[in-house]
């Protein structure tokens, strides 16, 4: 069997695929790649189905070594890629010989770089997905130095096209609700006029933002209710939090709005210190 050996995992490298959709009623979030379009692009480059599992590598890169010849592709946050010290291309299908050292450097911008391998990473699935859910503890553990990841058999030919490094907007489209009526008119105006900064405490569960607080019109407790990816929850301090792939399925703080699904990659790749704005849509 073919394996991908982990020489250096970095601070947070996980196996991710398209996640576990449709299980929120059981208290299980979707999880999966935070920047799902980037993982799908990497899979397409190596000839995999779009939902095959790859690696989500956070910020500082990783070093890997295949036990057999493999074809790989890197997408998401741009990074320098080398094979045995020689330059390799980001955003293209690349052949890696058996035993060669594949080094993915730190993200030059953005947060998450995605590695797809022809055949996919075939750790044991849990509830239909190979994704690591860091909140619920489902799926394989976070990748560590010395891990050996089993690889599947290639099923398609590598693509000949190349990716262009993504240029993300700093504006997130937001549909108000379901609890916008819990906030003052001034809070709604502030949400769509102020600039917010991504906090270092952000993670796969959600992106915490700092900026002008959003005052409530209604005080008191809200019974826990369902949450979706992209929900903008506002805790008691008034600072918004945008939920990502590993978010809890319920919460008791009011949700003032929901980020458009197509804009979630912007949030996924927003590193600490990034300035973001919200734009109203969907009325």
mmCIF file of C-alpha atoms in Angstrom:
data_model
loop_
_atom_site.group_PDB
_atom_site.id
_atom_site.type_symbol
_atom_site.label_atom_id
_atom_site.label_comp_id
_atom_site.label_asym_id
_atom_site.label_seq_id
_atom_site.Cartn_x
_atom_site.Cartn_y
_atom_site.Cartn_z
ATOM 1 C CA UNK A 1 0.000 0.000 0.000
ATOM 2 C CA UNK A 2 1.148 3.563 -0.685
ATOM 3 C CA UNK A 3 1.615 6.005 2.198
ATOM 4 C CA UNK A 4 2.353 9.666 2.727
ATOM 5 C CA UNK A 5 4.815 10.026 5.591
ATOM 6 C CA UNK A 6 4.653 13.174 7.684
ATOM 7 C CA UNK A 7 8.121 14.573 8.385
ATOM 8 C CA UNK A 8 6.880 17.869 9.839
ATOM 9 C CA UNK A 9 3.187 18.459 10.398
ATOM 10 C CA UNK A 10 3.170 22.116 11.426
ATOM 11 C CA UNK A 11 0.881 23.541 14.143
ATOM 12 C CA UNK A 12 -2.445 22.396 12.666
ATOM 13 C CA UNK A 13 -2.577 20.026 9.721
ATOM 14 C CA UNK A 14 -5.728 17.931 9.368
ATOM 15 C CA UNK A 15 -7.327 15.518 6.930
ATOM 16 C CA UNK A 16 -10.354 17.169 5.318
ATOM 17 C CA UNK A 17 -12.901 16.358 2.636
ATOM 18 C CA UNK A 18 -16.373 17.768 1.906
ATOM 19 C CA UNK A 19 -17.474 16.998 5.474
ATOM 20 C CA UNK A 20 -20.646 15.544 7.009
ATOM 21 C CA UNK A 21 -23.589 17.524 5.633
ATOM 22 C CA UNK A 22 -27.117 16.677 6.709
ATOM 23 C CA UNK A 23 -26.387 15.596 10.297
ATOM 24 C CA UNK A 24 -26.954 18.867 12.170
ATOM 25 C CA UNK A 25 -30.221 17.520 13.607
ATOM 26 C CA UNK A 26 -28.061 14.972 15.440
ATOM 27 C CA UNK A 27 -25.753 17.680 16.792
ATOM 28 C CA UNK A 28 -23.010 16.941 14.241
ATOM 29 C CA UNK A 29 -21.674 19.896 12.207
ATOM 30 C CA UNK A 30 -20.609 19.632 8.578
ATOM 31 C CA UNK A 31 -16.891 20.104 9.331
ATOM 32 C CA UNK A 32 -14.754 19.457 6.212
ATOM 33 C CA UNK A 33 -12.386 21.874 4.489
ATOM 34 C CA UNK A 34 -12.839 25.452 5.697
ATOM 35 C CA UNK A 35 -12.018 26.698 2.180
ATOM 36 C CA UNK A 36 -13.897 23.963 0.336
ATOM 37 C CA UNK A 37 -13.470 25.450 -3.171
ATOM 38 C CA UNK A 38 -9.677 25.348 -2.714
ATOM 39 C CA UNK A 39 -9.708 21.650 -1.800
ATOM 40 C CA UNK A 40 -11.938 20.930 -4.785
ATOM 41 C CA UNK A 41 -9.510 22.780 -7.070
ATOM 42 C CA UNK A 42 -6.585 20.722 -5.771
ATOM 43 C CA UNK A 43 -8.531 17.483 -6.266
ATOM 44 C CA UNK A 44 -9.434 18.452 -9.821
ATOM 45 C CA UNK A 45 -5.772 19.075 -10.655
ATOM 46 C CA UNK A 46 -4.741 15.535 -9.659
ATOM 47 C CA UNK A 47 -7.764 13.834 -11.253
ATOM 48 C CA UNK A 48 -9.659 13.071 -8.049
ATOM 49 C CA UNK A 49 -13.399 13.394 -7.480
ATOM 50 C CA UNK A 50 -14.021 16.734 -5.781
ATOM 51 C CA UNK A 51 -14.938 15.171 -2.426
ATOM 52 C CA UNK A 52 -11.725 13.135 -1.956
ATOM 53 C CA UNK A 53 -9.816 13.781 1.262
ATOM 54 C CA UNK A 54 -6.678 15.904 1.269
ATOM 55 C CA UNK A 55 -4.662 17.856 3.816
ATOM 56 C CA UNK A 56 -5.545 21.283 5.201
ATOM 57 C CA UNK A 57 -2.257 22.918 6.241
ATOM 58 C CA UNK A 58 -2.411 25.986 8.486
ATOM 59 C CA UNK A 59 -0.082 28.974 8.074
ATOM 60 C CA UNK A 60 3.430 27.551 8.564
ATOM 61 C CA UNK A 61 3.537 24.717 6.018
ATOM 62 C CA UNK A 62 4.473 21.040 6.259
ATOM 63 C CA UNK A 63 7.078 18.511 5.070
ATOM 64 C CA UNK A 64 5.941 15.176 3.620
ATOM 65 C CA UNK A 65 7.489 12.114 1.941
ATOM 66 C CA UNK A 66 5.598 9.558 -0.209
ATOM 67 C CA UNK A 67 6.593 5.884 -0.112
ATOM 68 C CA UNK A 68 5.692 5.500 -3.814
ATOM 69 C CA UNK A 69 5.556 7.871 -6.795
ATOM 70 C CA UNK A 70 2.572 10.222 -6.458
ATOM 71 C CA UNK A 71 0.984 13.190 -8.190
ATOM 72 C CA UNK A 72 0.104 16.094 -5.926
ATOM 73 C CA UNK A 73 -1.363 19.585 -6.220
ATOM 74 C CA UNK A 74 -1.337 22.547 -3.857
ATOM 75 C CA UNK A 75 -4.170 25.113 -3.763
ATOM 76 C CA UNK A 76 -5.643 27.643 -1.348
ATOM 77 C CA UNK A 77 -3.175 29.987 0.328
ATOM 78 C CA UNK A 78 -0.139 30.467 -1.973
ATOM 79 C CA UNK A 79 3.107 28.958 -0.651
ATOM 80 C CA UNK A 80 6.566 28.031 -1.928
ATOM 81 C CA UNK A 81 6.744 24.335 -2.868
ATOM 82 C CA UNK A 82 9.935 22.297 -3.268
ATOM 83 C CA UNK A 83 10.750 18.656 -4.036
ATOM 84 C CA UNK A 84 14.136 17.556 -2.654
ATOM 85 C CA UNK A 85 15.059 21.237 -2.537
ATOM 86 C CA UNK A 86 14.146 21.969 -6.157
ATOM 87 C CA UNK A 87 11.362 24.412 -7.012
ATOM 88 C CA UNK A 88 7.938 22.917 -7.760
ATOM 89 C CA UNK A 89 4.803 24.667 -8.912
ATOM 90 C CA UNK A 90 1.942 25.802 -6.708
ATOM 91 C CA UNK A 91 -1.477 25.357 -8.338
ATOM 92 C CA UNK A 92 -0.509 22.611 -10.795
ATOM 93 C CA UNK A 93 -0.307 18.820 -10.878
ATOM 94 C CA UNK A 94 3.241 17.839 -9.862
ATOM 95 C CA UNK A 95 4.927 14.402 -9.857
ATOM 96 C CA UNK A 96 6.772 13.500 -6.656
ATOM 97 C CA UNK A 97 9.145 10.473 -6.778
ATOM 98 C CA UNK A 98 9.077 7.784 -4.106
ATOM 99 C CA UNK A 99 11.068 8.854 -1.065
ATOM 100 C CA UNK A 100 11.411 12.478 -2.198
ATOM 101 C CA UNK A 101 10.910 15.267 0.329
ATOM 102 C CA UNK A 102 7.939 17.479 -0.500
ATOM 103 C CA UNK A 103 8.130 20.764 1.389
ATOM 104 C CA UNK A 104 5.219 23.190 1.495
ATOM 105 C CA UNK A 105 6.396 26.510 2.882
ATOM 106 C CA UNK A 106 4.513 29.034 5.005
ATOM 107 C CA UNK A 107 1.456 30.682 3.459
ATOM 108 C CA UNK A 108 2.569 33.902 1.775
ATOM 109 C CA UNK A 109 -0.919 35.271 2.316
ATOM 110 C CA UNK A 110 -4.086 33.695 3.582
ATOM 111 C CA UNK A 111 -4.227 30.978 6.224
ATOM 112 C CA UNK A 112 -4.933 27.536 4.757
ATOM 113 C CA UNK A 113 -3.080 25.656 2.030
ATOM 114 C CA UNK A 114 -4.583 22.439 0.621
ATOM 115 C CA UNK A 115 -2.692 19.370 -0.588
ATOM 116 C CA UNK A 116 -4.425 16.807 -2.792
ATOM 117 C CA UNK A 117 -2.791 13.505 -3.733
ATOM 118 C CA UNK A 118 -3.957 11.423 -6.699
ATOM 119 C CA UNK A 119 -6.114 8.699 -5.142
ATOM 120 C CA UNK A 120 -6.882 10.725 -2.032
ATOM 121 C CA UNK A 121 -5.982 10.139 1.586
ATOM 122 C CA UNK A 122 -7.762 7.007 2.808
ATOM 123 C CA UNK A 123 -7.882 7.186 6.567
ATOM 124 C CA UNK A 124 -10.924 5.431 8.031
ATOM 125 C CA UNK A 125 -14.139 7.448 7.524
ATOM 126 C CA UNK A 126 -16.379 8.388 10.450
ATOM 127 C CA UNK A 127 -20.054 8.994 9.675
ATOM 128 C CA UNK A 128 -19.284 9.058 5.961
ATOM 129 C CA UNK A 129 -16.393 11.534 6.089
ATOM 130 C CA UNK A 130 -12.635 11.470 6.647
ATOM 131 C CA UNK A 131 -12.635 15.019 8.007
ATOM 132 C CA UNK A 132 -11.163 15.976 11.362
ATOM 133 C CA UNK A 133 -13.673 17.934 13.447
ATOM 134 C CA UNK A 134 -11.642 19.764 16.109
ATOM 135 C CA UNK A 135 -14.734 20.752 18.135
ATOM 136 C CA UNK A 136 -16.630 17.459 18.204
ATOM 137 C CA UNK A 137 -13.522 15.247 18.148
ATOM 138 C CA UNK A 138 -14.816 13.218 15.193
ATOM 139 C CA UNK A 139 -12.648 11.783 12.460
ATOM 140 C CA UNK A 140 -8.895 11.174 12.451
ATOM 141 C CA UNK A 141 -6.716 12.968 14.993
ATOM 142 C CA UNK A 142 -4.786 16.114 14.098
ATOM 143 C CA UNK A 143 -1.748 15.141 12.013
ATOM 144 C CA UNK A 144 1.515 14.690 13.946
ATOM 145 C CA UNK A 145 5.163 14.275 12.964
ATOM 146 C CA UNK A 146 5.817 10.649 12.038
ATOM 147 C CA UNK A 147 2.257 9.817 10.933
ATOM 148 C CA UNK A 148 1.829 7.552 7.895
ATOM 149 C CA UNK A 149 -1.276 8.367 5.882
ATOM 150 C CA UNK A 150 -2.650 5.656 3.555
ATOM 151 C CA UNK A 151 -3.320 6.668 -0.048
ATOM 152 C CA UNK A 152 -5.977 5.394 -2.439
ATOM 153 C CA UNK A 153 -5.487 4.392 -6.050
ATOM 154 C CA UNK A 154 -5.612 7.149 -8.692
ATOM 155 C CA UNK A 155 -8.853 7.169 -10.674
ATOM 156 C CA UNK A 156 -8.369 9.995 -13.185
ATOM 157 C CA UNK A 157 -5.723 11.742 -15.238
ATOM 158 C CA UNK A 158 -4.051 14.892 -13.891
ATOM 159 C CA UNK A 159 -5.296 18.170 -15.319
ATOM 160 C CA UNK A 160 -3.078 20.285 -17.549
ATOM 161 C CA UNK A 161 -4.324 23.694 -16.408
ATOM 162 C CA UNK A 162 -2.804 25.810 -13.647
ATOM 163 C CA UNK A 163 -4.408 27.871 -10.927
ATOM 164 C CA UNK A 164 -3.991 31.595 -10.451
ATOM 165 C CA UNK A 165 -3.324 32.618 -6.836
ATOM 166 C CA UNK A 166 -6.644 33.830 -5.371
ATOM 167 C CA UNK A 167 -7.338 37.501 -4.751
ATOM 168 C CA UNK A 168 -9.974 37.768 -2.043
ATOM 169 C CA UNK A 169 -12.162 40.790 -1.422
ATOM 170 C CA UNK A 170 -12.343 42.287 2.067
ATOM 171 C CA UNK A 171 -16.144 42.647 1.823
ATOM 172 C CA UNK A 172 -18.541 39.950 3.036
ATOM 173 C CA UNK A 173 -22.136 39.907 1.808
ATOM 174 C CA UNK A 174 -24.586 39.348 4.658
ATOM 175 C CA UNK A 175 -28.256 38.441 4.785
ATOM 176 C CA UNK A 176 -29.831 39.796 7.981
ATOM 177 C CA UNK A 177 -31.541 37.471 10.458
ATOM 178 C CA UNK A 178 -32.850 35.449 12.052
ATOM 179 C CA UNK A 179 -32.329 37.584 15.200
ATOM 180 C CA UNK A 180 -31.558 41.033 13.797
ATOM 181 C CA UNK A 181 -34.599 42.276 15.743
ATOM 182 C CA UNK A 182 -32.588 41.705 18.945
ATOM 183 C CA UNK A 183 -30.311 44.609 17.940
ATOM 184 C CA UNK A 184 -30.816 48.380 17.833
ATOM 185 C CA UNK A 185 -31.065 50.240 14.520
ATOM 186 C CA UNK A 186 -27.677 51.745 15.347
ATOM 187 C CA UNK A 187 -26.201 48.248 15.657
ATOM 188 C CA UNK A 188 -27.472 47.314 12.182
ATOM 189 C CA UNK A 189 -26.052 50.549 10.765
ATOM 190 C CA UNK A 190 -22.713 49.873 12.477
ATOM 191 C CA UNK A 191 -22.515 46.313 11.139
ATOM 192 C CA UNK A 192 -22.704 47.618 7.577
ATOM 193 C CA UNK A 193 -20.513 50.694 7.985
ATOM 194 C CA UNK A 194 -17.711 49.765 10.390
ATOM 195 C CA UNK A 195 -14.453 47.920 9.734
ATOM 196 C CA UNK A 196 -13.687 44.810 11.783
ATOM 197 C CA UNK A 197 -10.323 43.159 12.446
ATOM 198 C CA UNK A 198 -9.711 39.390 12.536
ATOM 199 C CA UNK A 199 -8.588 38.320 16.015
ATOM 200 C CA UNK A 200 -5.672 35.920 16.685
ATOM 201 C CA UNK A 201 -8.099 33.748 18.663
ATOM 202 C CA UNK A 202 -9.819 32.631 15.433
ATOM 203 C CA UNK A 203 -9.772 28.952 14.394
ATOM 204 C CA UNK A 204 -11.689 26.300 12.406
ATOM 205 C CA UNK A 205 -14.718 26.845 14.654
ATOM 206 C CA UNK A 206 -15.063 30.537 13.904
ATOM 207 C CA UNK A 207 -13.407 33.855 13.158
ATOM 208 C CA UNK A 208 -13.586 36.326 16.032
ATOM 209 C CA UNK A 209 -13.722 39.984 15.044
ATOM 210 C CA UNK A 210 -12.859 43.131 16.963
ATOM 211 C CA UNK A 211 -14.387 46.524 16.248
ATOM 212 C CA UNK A 212 -17.337 48.668 17.288
ATOM 213 C CA UNK A 213 -19.700 46.636 19.510
ATOM 214 C CA UNK A 214 -23.222 45.867 18.324
ATOM 215 C CA UNK A 215 -25.680 46.915 21.071
ATOM 216 C CA UNK A 216 -28.812 44.897 21.698
ATOM 217 C CA UNK A 217 -32.376 46.128 21.693
ATOM 218 C CA UNK A 218 -33.465 43.068 23.684
ATOM 219 C CA UNK A 219 -31.627 41.934 26.802
ATOM 220 C CA UNK A 220 -31.910 38.578 28.481
ATOM 221 C CA UNK A 221 -31.382 35.010 27.418
ATOM 222 C CA UNK A 222 -32.184 33.479 24.041
ATOM 223 C CA UNK A 223 -32.971 29.745 24.061
ATOM 224 C CA UNK A 224 -30.390 27.743 22.137
ATOM 225 C CA UNK A 225 -31.286 27.401 18.480
ATOM 226 C CA UNK A 226 -29.740 26.009 15.317
ATOM 227 C CA UNK A 227 -26.597 27.511 13.772
ATOM 228 C CA UNK A 228 -25.312 27.354 10.195
ATOM 229 C CA UNK A 229 -21.885 27.919 8.690
ATOM 230 C CA UNK A 230 -21.427 31.648 8.127
ATOM 231 C CA UNK A 231 -23.739 32.674 10.993
ATOM 232 C CA UNK A 232 -22.655 35.942 12.645
ATOM 233 C CA UNK A 233 -23.283 35.398 16.326
ATOM 234 C CA UNK A 234 -22.945 38.311 18.761
ATOM 235 C CA UNK A 235 -21.998 37.361 22.339
ATOM 236 C CA UNK A 236 -22.724 39.592 25.335
ATOM 237 C CA UNK A 237 -19.674 41.810 24.700
ATOM 238 C CA UNK A 238 -21.063 42.876 21.314
ATOM 239 C CA UNK A 239 -18.117 41.684 19.188
ATOM 240 C CA UNK A 240 -19.252 39.553 16.198
ATOM 241 C CA UNK A 241 -18.095 36.001 15.538
ATOM 242 C CA UNK A 242 -18.434 34.329 12.117
ATOM 243 C CA UNK A 243 -18.850 30.548 12.389
ATOM 244 C CA UNK A 244 -16.831 28.242 10.127
ATOM 245 C CA UNK A 245 -16.829 24.512 9.344
ATOM 246 C CA UNK A 246 -16.444 23.099 12.891
ATOM 247 C CA UNK A 247 -19.042 25.377 14.485
ATOM 248 C CA UNK A 248 -21.458 24.058 17.137
ATOM 249 C CA UNK A 249 -24.865 23.129 15.781
ATOM 250 C CA UNK A 250 -26.740 25.198 18.385
ATOM 251 C CA UNK A 251 -26.066 28.388 20.324
ATOM 252 C CA UNK A 252 -27.775 30.800 22.693
ATOM 253 C CA UNK A 253 -26.406 34.157 21.546
ATOM 254 C CA UNK A 254 -28.418 35.985 18.862
ATOM 255 C CA UNK A 255 -27.379 35.677 15.213
ATOM 256 C CA UNK A 256 -27.603 39.061 13.530
ATOM 257 C CA UNK A 257 -27.010 37.743 10.001
ATOM 258 C CA UNK A 258 -25.410 35.063 7.830
ATOM 259 C CA UNK A 259 -22.475 35.470 5.445
ATOM 260 C CA UNK A 260 -23.161 34.405 1.847
ATOM 261 C CA UNK A 261 -21.853 30.924 1.127
ATOM 262 C CA UNK A 262 -19.753 32.103 -1.812
ATOM 263 C CA UNK A 263 -17.950 34.536 0.511
ATOM 264 C CA UNK A 264 -16.948 31.958 3.134
ATOM 265 C CA UNK A 265 -13.520 31.388 1.506
ATOM 266 C CA UNK A 266 -12.760 35.053 2.277
ATOM 267 C CA UNK A 267 -13.351 34.353 5.964
ATOM 268 C CA UNK A 268 -11.473 31.040 5.772
ATOM 269 C CA UNK A 269 -8.348 32.741 4.427
ATOM 270 C CA UNK A 270 -8.472 35.904 6.564
ATOM 271 C CA UNK A 271 -5.421 35.839 8.799
ATOM 272 C CA UNK A 272 -5.218 37.732 12.113
ATOM 273 C CA UNK A 273 -5.089 41.479 11.549
ATOM 274 C CA UNK A 274 -7.087 41.354 8.304
ATOM 275 C CA UNK A 275 -9.683 44.135 7.966
ATOM 276 C CA UNK A 276 -13.160 43.021 6.896
ATOM 277 C CA UNK A 277 -16.403 44.838 6.114
ATOM 278 C CA UNK A 278 -19.976 43.607 5.791
ATOM 279 C CA UNK A 279 -22.362 44.431 2.934
ATOM 280 C CA UNK A 280 -26.104 43.896 3.136
ATOM 281 C CA UNK A 281 -27.774 41.810 0.458
ATOM 282 C CA UNK A 282 -30.770 39.596 -0.152
ATOM 283 C CA UNK A 283 -33.594 41.942 0.881
#
